[in-house]
Short mmCIF file of C-alpha atoms in Angstrom, two decimals:
data_model
loop_
_atom_site.label_atom_id
_atom_site.label_comp_id
_atom_site.label_asym_id
_atom_site.label_seq_id
_atom_site.Cartn_x
_atom_site.Cartn_y
_atom_site.Cartn_z
CA ALA A 80 -3.90 2.30 26.97
CA GLN A 81 -1.23 3.11 24.47
CA SER A 82 -2.04 2.70 20.80
CA VAL A 83 -0.82 3.68 17.37
CA THR A 84 -2.91 4.23 14.28
CA GLN A 85 -1.77 4.56 10.69
CA PRO A 86 -4.80 5.71 8.71
CA ASP A 87 -3.45 4.69 5.30
CA ILE A 88 -3.27 0.95 4.70
CA HIS A 89 -1.72 1.36 1.27
CA ILE A 90 -0.24 4.31 -0.62
CA THR A 91 1.00 4.50 -4.21
CA VAL A 92 3.26 7.30 -5.37
CA SER A 93 5.27 7.97 -8.51
CA GLU A 94 9.03 7.90 -8.34
CA GLY A 95 10.34 11.38 -7.62
CA ALA A 96 7.14 12.51 -5.95
CA SER A 97 6.98 13.58 -2.33
CA LEU A 98 5.68 11.28 0.37
CA GLU A 99 3.92 11.68 3.69
CA LEU A 100 2.89 8.72 5.83
CA ARG A 101 0.57 9.49 8.71
CA CYS A 102 0.85 8.23 12.26
CA ASN A 103 -1.24 9.07 15.32
CA TYR A 104 -0.61 7.78 18.80
CA SER A 105 -2.38 7.60 22.11
CA TYR A 106 -0.18 7.71 25.19
CA GLY A 107 -0.66 9.28 28.61
CA ALA A 108 2.86 10.55 29.12
CA THR A 109 5.44 12.04 26.81
CA PRO A 110 5.91 9.39 24.18
CA TYR A 111 8.97 8.30 22.41
CA LEU A 112 8.35 7.33 18.84
CA PHE A 113 9.88 5.33 16.04
CA TRP A 114 9.47 4.72 12.35
CA TYR A 115 10.61 1.34 11.04
CA VAL A 116 10.72 0.08 7.46
CA GLN A 117 10.38 -3.54 6.40
CA SER A 118 11.17 -4.85 2.92
CA PRO A 119 9.38 -8.07 1.89
CA GLY A 120 10.55 -11.06 3.89
CA GLN A 121 13.04 -8.97 5.85
CA GLY A 122 13.41 -7.70 9.38
CA LEU A 123 12.63 -4.18 10.52
CA GLN A 124 15.09 -1.35 10.03
CA LEU A 125 14.91 1.80 12.13
CA LEU A 126 14.45 4.93 10.01
CA LEU A 127 14.35 7.47 12.82
CA LYS A 128 13.34 8.03 16.41
CA TYR A 129 12.05 10.83 18.60
CA PHE A 130 12.78 10.90 22.30
CA SER A 131 12.79 14.62 23.16
CA GLY A 132 14.07 17.96 21.95
CA ASP A 133 13.76 19.18 18.37
CA THR A 134 10.40 18.05 17.03
CA LEU A 135 11.71 17.65 13.48
CA VAL A 136 13.79 14.50 13.32
CA GLN A 137 16.11 13.49 10.53
CA GLY A 138 16.61 9.84 9.72
CA ILE A 139 18.34 7.58 7.26
CA LYS A 140 17.61 7.32 3.53
CA GLY A 141 16.46 10.95 3.34
CA PHE A 142 13.45 10.51 5.64
CA GLU A 143 12.31 12.96 8.27
CA ALA A 144 9.43 13.03 10.74
CA GLU A 145 7.76 15.76 12.74
CA PHE A 146 6.38 15.29 16.24
CA LYS A 147 3.26 17.36 16.91
CA ARG A 148 2.09 16.96 20.48
CA SER A 149 -1.11 18.98 19.93
CA GLN A 150 -2.17 16.59 17.18
CA SER A 151 -0.70 13.42 18.72
CA SER A 152 0.99 12.82 15.40
CA PHE A 153 4.38 11.73 14.14
CA ASN A 154 4.17 11.84 10.35
CA LEU A 155 6.97 10.56 8.13
CA ARG A 156 8.04 12.53 5.06
CA LYS A 157 10.41 12.24 2.15
CA PRO A 158 10.76 14.94 -0.52
CA SER A 159 11.52 12.61 -3.42
CA VAL A 160 10.68 8.90 -3.38
CA HIS A 161 12.91 6.28 -5.01
CA TRP A 162 11.70 2.92 -6.34
CA SER A 163 13.72 1.20 -3.61
CA ASP A 164 11.52 2.88 -0.95
CA ALA A 165 8.68 0.47 -1.76
CA ALA A 166 8.16 -1.42 1.50
CA GLU A 167 5.99 -1.66 4.63
CA TYR A 168 6.34 1.22 7.08
CA PHE A 169 5.55 0.86 10.77
CA CYS A 170 5.13 3.68 13.24
CA ALA A 171 5.70 2.65 16.85
CA VAL A 172 5.49 4.15 20.33
CA GLY A 173 7.64 3.11 23.26
CA ALA A 174 5.87 2.66 26.58
CA GLU A 175 7.79 2.11 29.77
CA GLU A 176 6.81 -0.93 31.81
CA ARG A 177 7.69 0.38 35.24
CA LYS A 178 7.83 -2.93 37.04
CA THR A 179 10.45 -4.26 34.69
CA SER A 180 12.24 -1.07 33.53
CA TYR A 181 11.55 -2.39 30.10
CA ASP A 182 10.05 -0.53 27.17
CA LYS A 183 7.21 -2.21 25.39
CA VAL A 184 7.14 -1.11 21.78
CA ILE A 185 3.64 -0.85 20.36
CA PHE A 186 3.48 -0.98 16.60
CA GLY A 187 0.90 0.55 14.35
CA PRO A 188 -0.78 -1.62 11.72
CA GLY A 189 1.61 -0.47 8.99
CA THR A 190 1.35 1.35 5.68
CA SER A 191 2.33 -0.43 2.49
CA LEU A 192 4.09 1.85 0.02
CA SER A 193 4.16 1.12 -3.71
CA VAL A 194 6.28 3.23 -6.06
CA ILE A 195 5.43 3.63 -9.74
CA PRO A 196 8.56 3.99 -11.91
CA ASP B 129 28.96 -4.79 14.72
CA THR B 130 25.34 -3.60 14.69
CA GLU B 131 23.83 -6.77 13.38
CA VAL B 132 21.38 -9.30 14.76
CA THR B 133 21.63 -12.63 12.98
CA GLN B 134 19.01 -15.36 12.88
CA THR B 135 19.19 -18.96 11.72
CA PRO B 136 17.75 -20.67 9.88
CA LYS B 137 16.32 -18.28 7.32
CA HIS B 138 13.53 -20.71 6.44
CA LEU B 139 12.13 -23.68 8.35
CA VAL B 140 9.47 -26.19 7.41
CA MET B 141 8.33 -28.56 10.12
CA GLY B 142 5.58 -31.03 10.85
CA MET B 143 3.29 -30.77 13.82
CA THR B 144 5.16 -33.53 15.68
CA ASN B 145 8.66 -32.16 15.08
CA LYS B 146 10.95 -30.40 17.52
CA LYS B 147 13.06 -27.59 16.12
CA SER B 148 14.88 -24.51 17.36
CA LEU B 149 15.38 -20.98 16.12
CA LYS B 150 18.61 -19.19 16.94
CA CYS B 151 19.39 -15.51 17.36
CA GLU B 152 22.76 -13.90 18.01
CA GLN B 153 24.00 -10.37 18.64
CA HIS B 154 27.40 -8.97 19.56
CA MET B 155 26.43 -5.40 20.39
CA GLY B 156 26.61 -5.94 24.14
CA HIS B 157 22.85 -5.60 24.44
CA ARG B 158 21.37 -7.08 27.60
CA ALA B 159 17.74 -7.13 26.45
CA MET B 160 16.59 -9.55 23.76
CA TYR B 161 13.16 -10.16 22.29
CA TRP B 162 11.16 -12.63 20.25
CA TYR B 163 8.36 -11.37 18.02
CA LYS B 164 5.90 -13.20 15.81
CA GLN B 165 4.72 -11.52 12.62
CA LYS B 166 1.90 -12.74 10.40
CA ALA B 167 1.61 -11.52 6.83
CA LYS B 168 0.51 -7.91 6.44
CA LYS B 169 0.48 -7.44 10.22
CA PRO B 170 2.80 -5.69 12.69
CA PRO B 171 5.14 -7.72 14.90
CA GLU B 172 3.61 -9.13 18.08
CA LEU B 173 5.80 -9.42 21.15
CA MET B 174 6.23 -12.94 22.51
CA PHE B 175 9.09 -12.86 25.05
CA VAL B 176 11.58 -10.45 26.57
CA TYR B 177 14.84 -11.42 28.23
CA SER B 178 16.76 -8.99 30.41
CA TYR B 179 20.22 -9.99 31.58
CA GLU B 180 19.53 -13.55 30.46
CA LYS B 181 16.40 -13.80 32.60
CA LEU B 182 12.89 -14.06 31.24
CA SER B 183 11.16 -10.74 32.00
CA ILE B 184 8.06 -10.84 29.86
CA ASN B 185 5.97 -13.73 28.52
CA GLU B 186 3.04 -12.38 26.58
CA SER B 187 0.85 -15.42 27.36
CA VAL B 188 2.56 -17.47 24.69
CA PRO B 189 1.53 -21.17 24.44
CA SER B 190 3.96 -23.60 26.04
CA ARG B 191 4.76 -25.18 22.68
CA PHE B 192 7.10 -22.18 22.33
CA SER B 193 9.97 -22.36 24.79
CA PRO B 194 12.57 -19.58 24.90
CA GLU B 195 16.07 -19.92 26.20
CA CYS B 196 18.88 -17.41 26.72
CA PRO B 197 22.09 -19.40 27.31
CA ASN B 198 24.31 -16.30 27.41
CA SER B 199 24.24 -12.58 26.79
CA SER B 200 24.73 -12.96 23.04
CA LEU B 201 22.41 -15.85 22.23
CA LEU B 202 18.68 -16.33 22.25
CA ASN B 203 16.92 -19.52 21.23
CA LEU B 204 13.30 -20.38 20.62
CA HIS B 205 12.49 -24.07 20.94
CA LEU B 206 9.48 -25.29 19.03
CA HIS B 207 7.47 -28.43 19.73
CA ALA B 208 4.07 -29.70 18.60
CA LEU B 209 3.28 -26.55 16.67
CA GLN B 210 0.06 -25.91 14.82
CA PRO B 211 -0.35 -24.69 11.21
CA GLU B 212 -1.54 -21.32 12.54
CA ASP B 213 1.92 -20.86 14.08
CA SER B 214 3.32 -20.39 10.59
CA ALA B 215 4.76 -16.87 10.52
CA LEU B 216 7.93 -14.79 10.38
CA TYR B 217 9.73 -14.97 13.73
CA LEU B 218 11.82 -11.92 14.49
CA CYS B 219 14.50 -11.52 17.09
CA ALA B 220 15.53 -8.11 18.38
CA SER B 221 17.95 -6.71 20.92
CA SER B 222 18.48 -3.42 22.72
CA GLN B 223 20.36 -1.80 25.55
CA PHE B 224 18.76 -2.56 28.89
CA GLY B 225 16.47 0.10 30.31
CA THR B 226 14.10 2.62 28.83
CA HIS B 227 14.30 4.83 25.77
CA ASN B 228 16.33 2.44 23.70
CA GLU B 229 15.78 1.44 20.12
CA GLN B 230 15.47 -2.21 19.22
CA PHE B 231 17.64 -3.73 16.52
CA PHE B 232 15.92 -6.46 14.52
CA GLY B 233 17.25 -9.53 12.80
CA PRO B 234 16.08 -10.61 9.34
CA GLY B 235 13.73 -13.23 10.76
CA THR B 236 13.05 -16.93 10.31
CA ARG B 237 10.17 -17.82 7.99
CA LEU B 238 8.45 -20.79 9.67
CA THR B 239 5.96 -23.06 7.92
CA VAL B 240 4.13 -25.72 9.93
CA LEU B 241 2.59 -28.48 7.87
#
């Protein structure tokens, strides 16, 4: 069965420091992967996605992620964190439901990011 | 227009009330979704509509009744809810088919008294 793990429940970084959020997935076929961000009380915003091709993916707000098949990982990075980046971050894997031609998106448990000014 | 809108933003209801949540998108997406999200948890899929037909029901209790009156609108009718149904209800939409990202609305914060 498909699954997503995010080993860090909560991370605190200082403003201006670099950031890496970890994500590991379990999926039998070639996965396609997402990172979403959610500010308190808000909906989810897509930061970036990986479907195929270049394993280093650039997203919005200065984020990037690297797909490593050998490690089943899709870690999110940002070189310099801003106070406005404080939010909940969800890694997700898309799994095709063949009978319906629909993709079920499986979310990881999330990592809460706090930023110290 | 790449926005999914949801109304109301907040809703408080008693266990005997009937209320509805509304979701709208004008991106031409033919797949629409309802998710339930409890605090500090990831979203949980409830329903999927494809071309205005219910495709997926993730064993959701019948007190939640979805409706897709047209390709732009998705409703969630609520009746006889329980306090444990209090949560953030998120609507999303996407292109039909595989390998498509989902666009999320801001959610409706539901409190059941």
